Coordinates of C-alpha atoms in Angstrom, one line a residue:
Chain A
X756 CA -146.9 77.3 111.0
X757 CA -143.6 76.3 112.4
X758 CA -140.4 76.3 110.6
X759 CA -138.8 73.5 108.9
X760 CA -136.1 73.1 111.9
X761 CA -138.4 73.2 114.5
X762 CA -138.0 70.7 117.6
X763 CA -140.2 70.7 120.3
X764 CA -138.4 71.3 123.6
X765 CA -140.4 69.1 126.1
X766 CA -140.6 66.1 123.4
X767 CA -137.2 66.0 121.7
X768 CA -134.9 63.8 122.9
X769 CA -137.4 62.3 125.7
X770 CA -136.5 59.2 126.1
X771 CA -132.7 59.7 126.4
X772 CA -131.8 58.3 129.4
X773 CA -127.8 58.5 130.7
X774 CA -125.9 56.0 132.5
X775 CA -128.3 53.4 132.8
X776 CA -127.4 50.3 134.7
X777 CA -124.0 52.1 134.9
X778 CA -121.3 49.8 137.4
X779 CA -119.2 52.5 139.5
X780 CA -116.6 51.3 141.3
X781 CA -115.1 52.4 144.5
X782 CA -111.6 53.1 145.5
X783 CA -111.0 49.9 147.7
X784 CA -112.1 48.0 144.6
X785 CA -109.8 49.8 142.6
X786 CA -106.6 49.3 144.5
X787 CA -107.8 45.5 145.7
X788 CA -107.6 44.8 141.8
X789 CA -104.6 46.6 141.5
X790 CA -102.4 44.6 143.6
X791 CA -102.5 41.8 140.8
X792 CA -100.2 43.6 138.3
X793 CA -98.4 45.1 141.3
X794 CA -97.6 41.1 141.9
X795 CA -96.6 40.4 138.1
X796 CA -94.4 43.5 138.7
X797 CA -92.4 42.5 141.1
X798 CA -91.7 39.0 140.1
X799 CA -90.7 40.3 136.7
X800 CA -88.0 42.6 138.7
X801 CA -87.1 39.7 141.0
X802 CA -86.6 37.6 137.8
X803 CA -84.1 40.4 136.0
X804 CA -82.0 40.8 139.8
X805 CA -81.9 37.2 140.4
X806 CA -80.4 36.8 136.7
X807 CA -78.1 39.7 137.2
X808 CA -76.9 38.7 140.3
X809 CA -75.0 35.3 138.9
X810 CA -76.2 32.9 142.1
X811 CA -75.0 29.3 141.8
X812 CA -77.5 27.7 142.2
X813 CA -76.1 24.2 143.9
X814 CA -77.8 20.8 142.8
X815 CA -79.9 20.8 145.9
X816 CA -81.6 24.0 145.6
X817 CA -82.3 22.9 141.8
X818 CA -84.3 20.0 143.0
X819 CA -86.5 21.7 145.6
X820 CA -87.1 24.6 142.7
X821 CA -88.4 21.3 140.4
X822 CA -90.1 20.3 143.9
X823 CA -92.1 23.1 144.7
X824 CA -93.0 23.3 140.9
X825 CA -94.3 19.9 140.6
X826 CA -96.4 20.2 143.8
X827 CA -97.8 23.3 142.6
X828 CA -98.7 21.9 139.0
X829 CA -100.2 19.0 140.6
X830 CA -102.0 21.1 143.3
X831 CA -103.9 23.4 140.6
X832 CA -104.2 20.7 138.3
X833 CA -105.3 17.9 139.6
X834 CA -103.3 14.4 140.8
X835 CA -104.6 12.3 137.5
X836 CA -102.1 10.2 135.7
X837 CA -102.2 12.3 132.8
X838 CA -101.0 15.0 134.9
X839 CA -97.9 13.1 136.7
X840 CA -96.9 12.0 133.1
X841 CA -97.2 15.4 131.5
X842 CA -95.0 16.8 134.5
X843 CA -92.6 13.8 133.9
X844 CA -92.2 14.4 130.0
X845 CA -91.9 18.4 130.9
X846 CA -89.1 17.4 133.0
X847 CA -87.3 15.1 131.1
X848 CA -87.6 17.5 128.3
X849 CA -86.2 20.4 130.0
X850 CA -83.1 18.3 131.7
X851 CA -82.6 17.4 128.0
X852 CA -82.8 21.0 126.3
X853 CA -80.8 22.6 128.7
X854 CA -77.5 22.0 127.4
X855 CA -79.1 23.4 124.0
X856 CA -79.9 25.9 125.5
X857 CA -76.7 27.2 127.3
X858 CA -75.5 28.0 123.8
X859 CA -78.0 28.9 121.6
X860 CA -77.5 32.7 121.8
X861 CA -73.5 33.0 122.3
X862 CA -72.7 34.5 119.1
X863 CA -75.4 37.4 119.5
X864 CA -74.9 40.3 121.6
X865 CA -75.3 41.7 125.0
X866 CA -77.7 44.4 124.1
X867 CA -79.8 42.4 121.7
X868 CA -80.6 40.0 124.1
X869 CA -81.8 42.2 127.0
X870 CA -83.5 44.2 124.7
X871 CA -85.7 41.1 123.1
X872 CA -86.1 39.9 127.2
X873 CA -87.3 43.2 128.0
X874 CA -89.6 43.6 125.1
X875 CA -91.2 40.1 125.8
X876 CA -91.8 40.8 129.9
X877 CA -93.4 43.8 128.5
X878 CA -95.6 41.8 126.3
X879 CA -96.7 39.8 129.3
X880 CA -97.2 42.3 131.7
X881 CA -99.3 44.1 129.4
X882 CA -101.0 41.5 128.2
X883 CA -101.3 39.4 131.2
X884 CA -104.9 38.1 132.2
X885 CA -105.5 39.7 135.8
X886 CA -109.2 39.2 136.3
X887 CA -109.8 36.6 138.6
X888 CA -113.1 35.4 135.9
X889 CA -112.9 32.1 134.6
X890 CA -113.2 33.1 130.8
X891 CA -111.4 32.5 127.7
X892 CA -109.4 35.6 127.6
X893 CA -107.5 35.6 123.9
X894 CA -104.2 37.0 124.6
X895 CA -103.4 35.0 127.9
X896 CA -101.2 32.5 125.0
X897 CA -99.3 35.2 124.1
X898 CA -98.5 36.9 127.4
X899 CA -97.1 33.2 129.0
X900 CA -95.2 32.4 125.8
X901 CA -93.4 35.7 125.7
X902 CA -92.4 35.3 129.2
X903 CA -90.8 31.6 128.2
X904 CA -89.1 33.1 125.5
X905 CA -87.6 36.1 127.5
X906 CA -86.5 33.0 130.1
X907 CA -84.8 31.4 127.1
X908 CA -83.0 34.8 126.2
X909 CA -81.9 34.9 129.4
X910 CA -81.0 31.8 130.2
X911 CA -78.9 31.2 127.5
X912 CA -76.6 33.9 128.7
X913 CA -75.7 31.9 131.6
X914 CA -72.3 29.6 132.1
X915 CA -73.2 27.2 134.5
X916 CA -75.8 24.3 133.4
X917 CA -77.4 24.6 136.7
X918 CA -78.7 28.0 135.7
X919 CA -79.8 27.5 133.1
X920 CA -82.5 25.5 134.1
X921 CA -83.0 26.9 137.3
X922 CA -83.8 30.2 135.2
X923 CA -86.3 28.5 133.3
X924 CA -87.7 26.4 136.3
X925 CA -88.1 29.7 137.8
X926 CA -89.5 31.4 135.0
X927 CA -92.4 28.4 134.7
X928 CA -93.0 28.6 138.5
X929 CA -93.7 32.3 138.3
X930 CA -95.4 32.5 134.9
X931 CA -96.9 29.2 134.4
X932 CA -98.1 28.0 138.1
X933 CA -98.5 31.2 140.1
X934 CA -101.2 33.0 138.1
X935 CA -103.4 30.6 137.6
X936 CA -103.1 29.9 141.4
X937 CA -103.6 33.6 142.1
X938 CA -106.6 33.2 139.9
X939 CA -108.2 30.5 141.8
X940 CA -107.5 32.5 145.1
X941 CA -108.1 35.7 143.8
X942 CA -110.9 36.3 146.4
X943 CA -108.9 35.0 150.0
X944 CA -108.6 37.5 152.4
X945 CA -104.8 37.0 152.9
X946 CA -104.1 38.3 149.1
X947 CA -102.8 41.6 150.5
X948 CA -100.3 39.9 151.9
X949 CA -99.1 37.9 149.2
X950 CA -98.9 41.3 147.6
X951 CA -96.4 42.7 150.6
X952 CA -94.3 39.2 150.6
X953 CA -93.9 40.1 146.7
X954 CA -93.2 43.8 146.7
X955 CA -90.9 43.3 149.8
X956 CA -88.9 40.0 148.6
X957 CA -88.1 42.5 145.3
X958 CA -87.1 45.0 147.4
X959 CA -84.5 42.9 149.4
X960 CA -83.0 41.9 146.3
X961 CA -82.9 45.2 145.2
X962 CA -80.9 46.2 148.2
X963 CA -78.8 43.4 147.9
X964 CA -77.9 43.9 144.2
X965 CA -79.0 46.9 142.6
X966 CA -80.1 49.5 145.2
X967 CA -80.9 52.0 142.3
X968 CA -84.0 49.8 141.3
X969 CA -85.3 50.1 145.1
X970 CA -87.1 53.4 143.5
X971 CA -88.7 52.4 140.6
X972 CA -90.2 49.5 142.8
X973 CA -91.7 52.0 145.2
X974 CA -93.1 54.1 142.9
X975 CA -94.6 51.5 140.9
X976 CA -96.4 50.4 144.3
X977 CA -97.5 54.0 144.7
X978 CA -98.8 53.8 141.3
X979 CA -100.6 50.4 141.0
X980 CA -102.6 50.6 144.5
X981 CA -102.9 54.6 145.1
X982 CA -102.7 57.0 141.8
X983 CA -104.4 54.4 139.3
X984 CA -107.4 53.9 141.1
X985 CA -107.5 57.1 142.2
X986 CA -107.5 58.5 138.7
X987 CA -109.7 55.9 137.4
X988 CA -112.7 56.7 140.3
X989 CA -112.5 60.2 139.5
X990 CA -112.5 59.9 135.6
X991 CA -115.4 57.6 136.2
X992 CA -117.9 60.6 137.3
X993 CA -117.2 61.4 133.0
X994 CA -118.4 58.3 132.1
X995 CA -121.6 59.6 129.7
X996 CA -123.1 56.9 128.2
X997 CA -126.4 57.4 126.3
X998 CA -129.0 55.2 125.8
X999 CA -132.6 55.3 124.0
X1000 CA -135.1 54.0 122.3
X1001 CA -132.7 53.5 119.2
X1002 CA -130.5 51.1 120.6
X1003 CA -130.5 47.3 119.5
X1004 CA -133.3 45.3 120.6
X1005 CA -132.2 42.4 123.3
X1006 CA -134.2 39.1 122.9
X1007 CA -135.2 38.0 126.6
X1008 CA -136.9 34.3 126.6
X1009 CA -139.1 34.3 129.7
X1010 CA -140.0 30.4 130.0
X1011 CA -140.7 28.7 126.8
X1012 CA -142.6 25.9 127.1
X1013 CA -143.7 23.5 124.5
X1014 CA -147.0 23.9 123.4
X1015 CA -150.0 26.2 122.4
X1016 CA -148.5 28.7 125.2
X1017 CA -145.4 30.0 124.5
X1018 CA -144.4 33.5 125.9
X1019 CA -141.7 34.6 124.3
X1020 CA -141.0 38.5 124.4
X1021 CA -138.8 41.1 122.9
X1022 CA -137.3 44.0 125.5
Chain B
X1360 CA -57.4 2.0 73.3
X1361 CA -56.9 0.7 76.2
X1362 CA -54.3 3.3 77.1
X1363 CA -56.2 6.1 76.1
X1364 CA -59.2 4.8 78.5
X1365 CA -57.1 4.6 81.4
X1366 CA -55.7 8.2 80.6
X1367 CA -59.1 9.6 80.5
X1368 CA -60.4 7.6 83.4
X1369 CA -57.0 8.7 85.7
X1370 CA -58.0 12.3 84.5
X1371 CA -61.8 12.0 85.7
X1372 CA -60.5 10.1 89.3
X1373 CA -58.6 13.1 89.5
X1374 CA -60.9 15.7 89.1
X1375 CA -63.6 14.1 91.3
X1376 CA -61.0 13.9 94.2
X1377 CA -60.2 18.0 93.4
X1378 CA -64.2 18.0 93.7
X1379 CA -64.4 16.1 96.9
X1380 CA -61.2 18.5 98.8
X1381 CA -63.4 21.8 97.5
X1382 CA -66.4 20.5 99.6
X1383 CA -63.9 19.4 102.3
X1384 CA -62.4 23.2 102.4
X1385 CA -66.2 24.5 101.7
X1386 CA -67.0 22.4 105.0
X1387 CA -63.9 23.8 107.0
X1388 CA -64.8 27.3 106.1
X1389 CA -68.3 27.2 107.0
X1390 CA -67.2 25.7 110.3
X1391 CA -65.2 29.1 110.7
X1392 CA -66.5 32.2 110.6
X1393 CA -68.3 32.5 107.4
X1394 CA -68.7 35.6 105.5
X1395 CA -68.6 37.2 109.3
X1396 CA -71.9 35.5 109.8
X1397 CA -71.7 33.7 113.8
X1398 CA -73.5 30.4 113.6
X1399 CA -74.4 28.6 116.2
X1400 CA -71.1 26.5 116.7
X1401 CA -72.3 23.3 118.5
X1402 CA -74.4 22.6 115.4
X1403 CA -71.9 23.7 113.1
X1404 CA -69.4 20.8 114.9
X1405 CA -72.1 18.2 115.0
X1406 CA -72.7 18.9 110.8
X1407 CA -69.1 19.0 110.2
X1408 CA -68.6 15.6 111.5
X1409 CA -71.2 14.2 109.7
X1410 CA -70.4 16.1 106.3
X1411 CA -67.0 14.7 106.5
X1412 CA -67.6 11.5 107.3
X1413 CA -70.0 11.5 104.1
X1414 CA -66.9 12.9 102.2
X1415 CA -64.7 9.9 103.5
X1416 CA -67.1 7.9 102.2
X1417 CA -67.2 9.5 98.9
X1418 CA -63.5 9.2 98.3
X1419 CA -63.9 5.6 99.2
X1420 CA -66.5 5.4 96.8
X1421 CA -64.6 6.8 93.8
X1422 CA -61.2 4.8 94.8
X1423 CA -64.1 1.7 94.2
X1424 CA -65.0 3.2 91.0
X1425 CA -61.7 3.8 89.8
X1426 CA -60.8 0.4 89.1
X1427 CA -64.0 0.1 86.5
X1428 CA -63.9 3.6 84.9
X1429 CA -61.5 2.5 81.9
X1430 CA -64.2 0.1 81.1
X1431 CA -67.2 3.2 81.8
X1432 CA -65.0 5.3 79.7
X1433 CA -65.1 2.4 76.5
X1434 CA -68.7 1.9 77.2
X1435 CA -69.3 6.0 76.8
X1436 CA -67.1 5.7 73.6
X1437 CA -69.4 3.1 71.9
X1438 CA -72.6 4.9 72.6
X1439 CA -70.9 7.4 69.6
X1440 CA -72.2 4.6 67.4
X1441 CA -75.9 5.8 67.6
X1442 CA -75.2 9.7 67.4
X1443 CA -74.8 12.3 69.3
X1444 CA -78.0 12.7 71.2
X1445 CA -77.1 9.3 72.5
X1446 CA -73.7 10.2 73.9
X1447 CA -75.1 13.2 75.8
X1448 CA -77.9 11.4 77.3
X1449 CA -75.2 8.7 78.3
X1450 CA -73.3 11.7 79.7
X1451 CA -76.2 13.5 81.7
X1452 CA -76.5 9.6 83.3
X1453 CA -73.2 9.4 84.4
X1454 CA -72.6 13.0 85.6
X1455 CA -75.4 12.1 88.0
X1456 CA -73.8 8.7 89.2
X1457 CA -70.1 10.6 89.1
X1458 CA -71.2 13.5 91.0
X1459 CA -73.9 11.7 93.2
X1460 CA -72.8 12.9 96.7
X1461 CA -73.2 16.5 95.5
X1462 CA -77.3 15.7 95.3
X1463 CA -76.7 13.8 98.7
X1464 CA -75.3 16.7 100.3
X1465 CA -77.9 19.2 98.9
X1466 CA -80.8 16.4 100.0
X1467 CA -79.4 16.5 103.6
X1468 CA -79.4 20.2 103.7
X1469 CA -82.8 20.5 102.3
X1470 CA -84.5 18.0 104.5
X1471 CA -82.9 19.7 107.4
X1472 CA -84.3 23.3 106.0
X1473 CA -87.7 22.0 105.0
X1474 CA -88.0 20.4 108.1
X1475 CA -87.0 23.2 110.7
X1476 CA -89.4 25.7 108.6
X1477 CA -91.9 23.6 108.7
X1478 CA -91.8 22.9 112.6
X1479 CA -90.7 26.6 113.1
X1480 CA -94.4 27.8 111.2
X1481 CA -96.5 25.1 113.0
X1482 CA -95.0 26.2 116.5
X1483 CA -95.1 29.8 115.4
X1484 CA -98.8 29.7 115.5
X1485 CA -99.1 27.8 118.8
X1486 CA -96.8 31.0 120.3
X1487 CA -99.7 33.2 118.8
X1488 CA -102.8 31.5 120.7
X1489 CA -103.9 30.1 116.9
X1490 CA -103.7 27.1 115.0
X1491 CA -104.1 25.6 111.6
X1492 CA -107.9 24.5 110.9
X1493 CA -107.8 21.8 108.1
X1494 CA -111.2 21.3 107.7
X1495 CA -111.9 24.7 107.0
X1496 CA -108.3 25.5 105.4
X1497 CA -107.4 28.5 107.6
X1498 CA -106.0 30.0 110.9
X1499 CA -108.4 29.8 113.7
X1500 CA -107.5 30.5 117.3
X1501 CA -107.1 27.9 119.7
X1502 CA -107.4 26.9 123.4
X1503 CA -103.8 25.1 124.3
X1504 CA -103.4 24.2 127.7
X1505 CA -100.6 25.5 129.6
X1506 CA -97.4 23.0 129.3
X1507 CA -98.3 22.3 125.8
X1508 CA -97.9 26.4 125.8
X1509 CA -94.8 26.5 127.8
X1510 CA -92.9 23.4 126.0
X1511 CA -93.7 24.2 122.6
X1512 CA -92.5 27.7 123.2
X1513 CA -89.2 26.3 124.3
X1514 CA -88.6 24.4 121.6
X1515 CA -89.9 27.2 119.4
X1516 CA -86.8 29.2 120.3
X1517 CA -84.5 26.7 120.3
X1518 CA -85.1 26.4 116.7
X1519 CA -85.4 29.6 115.9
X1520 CA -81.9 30.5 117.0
X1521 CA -80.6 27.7 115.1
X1522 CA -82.2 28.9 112.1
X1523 CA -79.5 31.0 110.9
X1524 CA -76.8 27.8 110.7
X1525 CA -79.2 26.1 108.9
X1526 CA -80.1 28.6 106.1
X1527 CA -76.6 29.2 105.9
X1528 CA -75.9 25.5 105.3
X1529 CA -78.8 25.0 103.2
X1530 CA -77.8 28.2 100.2
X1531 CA -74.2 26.8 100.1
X1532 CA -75.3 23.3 99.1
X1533 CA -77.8 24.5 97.4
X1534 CA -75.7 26.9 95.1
X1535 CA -73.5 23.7 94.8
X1536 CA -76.3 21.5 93.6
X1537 CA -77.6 25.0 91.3
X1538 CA -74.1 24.5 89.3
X1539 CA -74.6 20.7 89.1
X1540 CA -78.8 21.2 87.9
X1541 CA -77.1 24.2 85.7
X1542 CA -75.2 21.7 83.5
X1543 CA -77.4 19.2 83.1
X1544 CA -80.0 21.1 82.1
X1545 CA -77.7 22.8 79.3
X1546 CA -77.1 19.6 78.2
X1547 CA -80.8 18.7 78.1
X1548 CA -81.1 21.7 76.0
X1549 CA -78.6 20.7 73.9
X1550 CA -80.3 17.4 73.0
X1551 CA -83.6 18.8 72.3
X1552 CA -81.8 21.2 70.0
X1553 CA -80.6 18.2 68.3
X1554 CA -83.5 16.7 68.3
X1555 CA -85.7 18.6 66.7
X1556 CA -83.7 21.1 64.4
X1557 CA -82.7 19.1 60.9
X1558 CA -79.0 19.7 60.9
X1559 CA -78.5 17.0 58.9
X1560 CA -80.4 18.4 56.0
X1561 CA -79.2 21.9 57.1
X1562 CA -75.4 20.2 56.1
X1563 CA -76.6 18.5 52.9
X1564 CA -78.1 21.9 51.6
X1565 CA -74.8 23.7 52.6
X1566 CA -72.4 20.9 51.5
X1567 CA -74.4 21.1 48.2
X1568 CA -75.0 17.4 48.4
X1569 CA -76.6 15.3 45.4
X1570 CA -79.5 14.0 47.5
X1571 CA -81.4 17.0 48.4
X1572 CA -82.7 18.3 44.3
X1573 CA -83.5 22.6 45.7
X1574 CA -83.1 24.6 48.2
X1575 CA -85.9 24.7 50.6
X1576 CA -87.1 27.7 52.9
X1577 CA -89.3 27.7 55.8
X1578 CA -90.8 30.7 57.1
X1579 CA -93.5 31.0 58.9
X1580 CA -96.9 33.0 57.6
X1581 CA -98.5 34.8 59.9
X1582 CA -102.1 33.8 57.6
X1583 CA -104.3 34.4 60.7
X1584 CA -107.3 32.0 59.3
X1585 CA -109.3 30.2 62.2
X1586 CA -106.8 31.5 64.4
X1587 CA -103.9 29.3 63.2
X1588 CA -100.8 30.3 61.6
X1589 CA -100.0 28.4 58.6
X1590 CA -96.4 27.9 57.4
X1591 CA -95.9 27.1 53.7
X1592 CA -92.5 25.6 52.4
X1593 CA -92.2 27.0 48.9
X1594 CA -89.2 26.1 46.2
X1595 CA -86.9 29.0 45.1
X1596 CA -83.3 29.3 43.7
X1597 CA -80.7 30.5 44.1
X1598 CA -77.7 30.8 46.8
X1599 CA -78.8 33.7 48.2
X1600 CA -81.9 31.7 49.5
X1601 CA -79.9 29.3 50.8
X1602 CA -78.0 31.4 53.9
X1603 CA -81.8 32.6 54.9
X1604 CA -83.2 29.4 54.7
X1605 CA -81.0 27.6 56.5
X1606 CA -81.1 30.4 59.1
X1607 CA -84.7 30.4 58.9
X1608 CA -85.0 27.3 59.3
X1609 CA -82.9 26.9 62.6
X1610 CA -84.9 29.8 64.0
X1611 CA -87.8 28.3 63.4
X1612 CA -87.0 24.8 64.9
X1613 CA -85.4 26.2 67.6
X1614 CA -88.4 28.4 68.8
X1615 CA -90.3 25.0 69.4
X1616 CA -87.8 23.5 71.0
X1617 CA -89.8 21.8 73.8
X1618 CA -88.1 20.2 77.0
X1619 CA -90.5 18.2 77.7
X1620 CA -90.6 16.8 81.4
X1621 CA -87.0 19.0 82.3
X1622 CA -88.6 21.3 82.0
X1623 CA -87.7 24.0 85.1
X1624 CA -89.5 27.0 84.8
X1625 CA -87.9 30.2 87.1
X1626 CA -91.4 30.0 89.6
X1627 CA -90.6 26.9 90.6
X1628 CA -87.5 27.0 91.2
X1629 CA -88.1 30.1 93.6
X1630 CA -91.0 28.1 94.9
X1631 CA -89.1 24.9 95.7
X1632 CA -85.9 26.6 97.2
X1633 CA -88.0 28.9 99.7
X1634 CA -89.9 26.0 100.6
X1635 CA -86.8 23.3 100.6
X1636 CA -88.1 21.1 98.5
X1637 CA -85.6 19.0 96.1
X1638 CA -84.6 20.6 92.8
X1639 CA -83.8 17.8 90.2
X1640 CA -83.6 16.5 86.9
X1641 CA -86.0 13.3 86.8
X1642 CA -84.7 11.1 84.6

């Protein structure tokens, strides 16, 4: 007889199958998806060098800032009236706040708030929604309202009025407006370079401010379009996924009608 | 009589206006650096201005009342007629119209408190993606569109900076108001105690008077029959008796001592102060 442990060789495990319907992706892929938090990057960076290098921002350059703004909103959103009054009460709101603003955080310290700014950009980048799907995605709350309140940090730690809300104009246009534009554009050919104008425009201000910061910038870029998706198209030859006849079974309606002749069956 | 009211009544004036400078100074120093706490100071000027105006308008208020208080002070003496019970409960009623801007002061800080807390939870939830379900009577998450994101963010931190000031503002009053709720609530004891312990048969039996024939002692069996105690009063000489009974006696009454509608258990009062919600005697 055979023993109690005894598995037949050619039977056992027969219908294992690996890597079915399995989705590999190629390099180009890779570094064409890449490019999105490459952007986020870089406008996170602009945002900290444009706040550490104390422009005035005079009233005219304040209003096309709200400008541009308001035609983006409108140009993603839609020209309704609910839209032009939303933008309205947004505005009127932030002329109003502003001043409340300026000195909400006076009394607590330099390190604190660069600390909780940092933290919060994190946050978003992290938690950002890159994927150009149209989705619920459940942290996508979280990422814009941590950039907001890292633009609030910030902005209160400024003198004059004007930039204070040019900060947080600033920090609406490129947290608010631009992703969801990026989203809706995700798939134009031109994308790569809207990903140069970014990476470029942050390394200008680099030079101009902080040269030290030129590195990190480069190497992130290295990073985001050439060693990620490197690493990720060769880790994807581990991918071992098993699937068999144990799995869940998934209900597939092929054309129910009403009726005597209903053909429903189960895969 | 007349002299004596007006004594009394210059002494009260006087101490309300030492009461109204102490919350002046309390204002002053909490528009400084408190306790090396930094408030926010644009809120701290905007509350001072307000808390002193209400101040000005307090001393106004007693100068008003100072001309009628000899005739408050002769209606307080008369309500001696009908016992003591009386005159405290007349007392607890005019500490509360005396020191009325105290109450008004804690009010203003608790609606201010209860109000920012309850603004900063709602918001807090719309900065985490979620918000309050009613129906159901729980967190779920929600689908907020952007500028409802972006604005109630802003104001989110707004208040949340501001916070601080107010908390601060809000356990100075309220230890203020504590003191004030303190006293009136010993008095409240005080008349219950009267109330319900027989002192006046406690000072017959002591004073050996002819109206009350033997000494009487109350203690309390602990005859556990249907569960209920039973207490059984029970003659017995002797002045030895007397001490204990009368001691028993007070023990006895003063155990079931009940306050009634005052009464403020600890729960609630840690309850009501973390939520803001107004601590006060209802008369």
């Amino acid at each position: 007889g055979y023993p109690d442990n005894y598995t037949d060789n050619e039977l056992f495990l027969k219908s294992l199958s690996k890597n079915k319907n399995l989705q590999t992706y190629s390099f180009k892929e890779c570094a064409y998806q890449g490019q999105f938090p490459l952007q986020q990057l870089s406008c996170t960076i602009a945002f900290f060098l444009l706040h550490f290098m104390e422009i005035t921002v005079s009233d005219s350059m304040l209003y096309v800032m709200a400008f541009v703004t308001v035609i983006g909103y409108l140009a993603i959103f839609g020209y309704s009236l609910h839209e032009i009054k939303t933008v309205v009460l947004f505005g009127g709101f932030l002329f109003g706040l502003s001043p409340i603003i300026q000195t909400l955080t006076k009394t607590i310290s330099d390190d604190t708030i660069y600390a909780m700014a940092s933290i919060c950009l994190l946050i978003n980048f992290c938690l950002h929604d890159y994927s150009s799907l149209s989705g619920d995605y459940m942290s996508k709350c979280i990422s814009l309202n941590a950039a907001i309140f890292a633009a609030v940090c910030l902005a209160s730690r400024l003198d004059d009025l004007n930039n204070v809300l040019g900060t947080i104009i600033f920090a609406i246009l490129i947290y608010g407006v631009l992703p969801t534009l990026r989203k809706k554009t995700a798939d134009l050919p031109f994308m790569p370079v809207c990903t140069c104008v970014f990476v470029v425009s942050s390394l200008y201000l680099a030079y101009l401010s902080a040269p030290v910061v030129i590195y990190p910038i480069l190497m992130s870029t290295l990073a985001c379009l050439v060693v990620i998706p490197l690493s990720f198209v060769q880790l994807q030859k581990q991918k071992d996924n098993i699937f068999g006849p144990w799995d869940e079974a998934v209900l597939k309606e092929l054309g129910c009608k009403a009726g005597a002749d209903r053909d429903i069956s189960a895969e | 009589m007349w002299i004596s009211n007006i004594v009394v009544s210059e002494q009260l004036i006087e101490q309300a206006v030492l009461l109204a400078s102490f919350l002046d100074t309390t204002i002053t120093w909490l528009g400084e650096v408190p306790a090396g706490l930094k408030l926010n100071s644009q809120l701290v000027h905007f509350l001072e201005l307000f808390f002193r105006y209400h101040i000005h308008l307090f001393k106004g208020y007693l100068v008003m009342i100072s001309s009628y208080m000899p005739v408050i002070i002769y209606s307080i003496s008369l309500t001696c007629i009908p016992g003591l019970t009386c005159l405290l409960s007349y007392l607890l009623s005019f500490s509360v119209i005396l020191l009325l801007h105290i109450h008004c002061f804690y009010a203003y800080a608790c609606n201010m408190y209860s109000a920012q807390l309850k603004a900063l939870v709602s918001l807090g939830r719309l900065v985490a993606g979620v918000k309050y379900n009613p129906l159901r009577g729980r967190v779920d998450s929600a689908r907020t569109s952007g500028d409802q994101l972006i604005l109630g963010t802003l104001i989110f931190s707004t208040l949340l900076f501001l916070f601080p000031t107010t908390i601060l503002y809000y356990c100075v009053f309220s230890a203020v108001n504590m003191a004030l709720v303190g006293t009136q609530m010993c008095i409240v004891t005080g008349i219950s105690i009267i109330r319900t312990c027989p002192i006046g048969d406690v000072i017959k039996v002591l004073c050996k008077d002819s109206s009350v024939i033997c000494d009487v002692m109350i203690e309390p069996l602990a005859r556990q029959t249907d569960n209920s105690t039973e207490t059984a009063a029970h003659a017995s000489p002797g002045n030895v008796f007397v001490v204990s009974a009368v001691y028993k006696t007070l023990g006895a009454c003063l155990r079931q001592t009940d306050l009634g509608n005052y009464k403020l258990s600890f729960k609630e009062i840690r309850t009501k102060c973390m939520k803001g919600q107004i601590i006060k005697i209802s008369f």
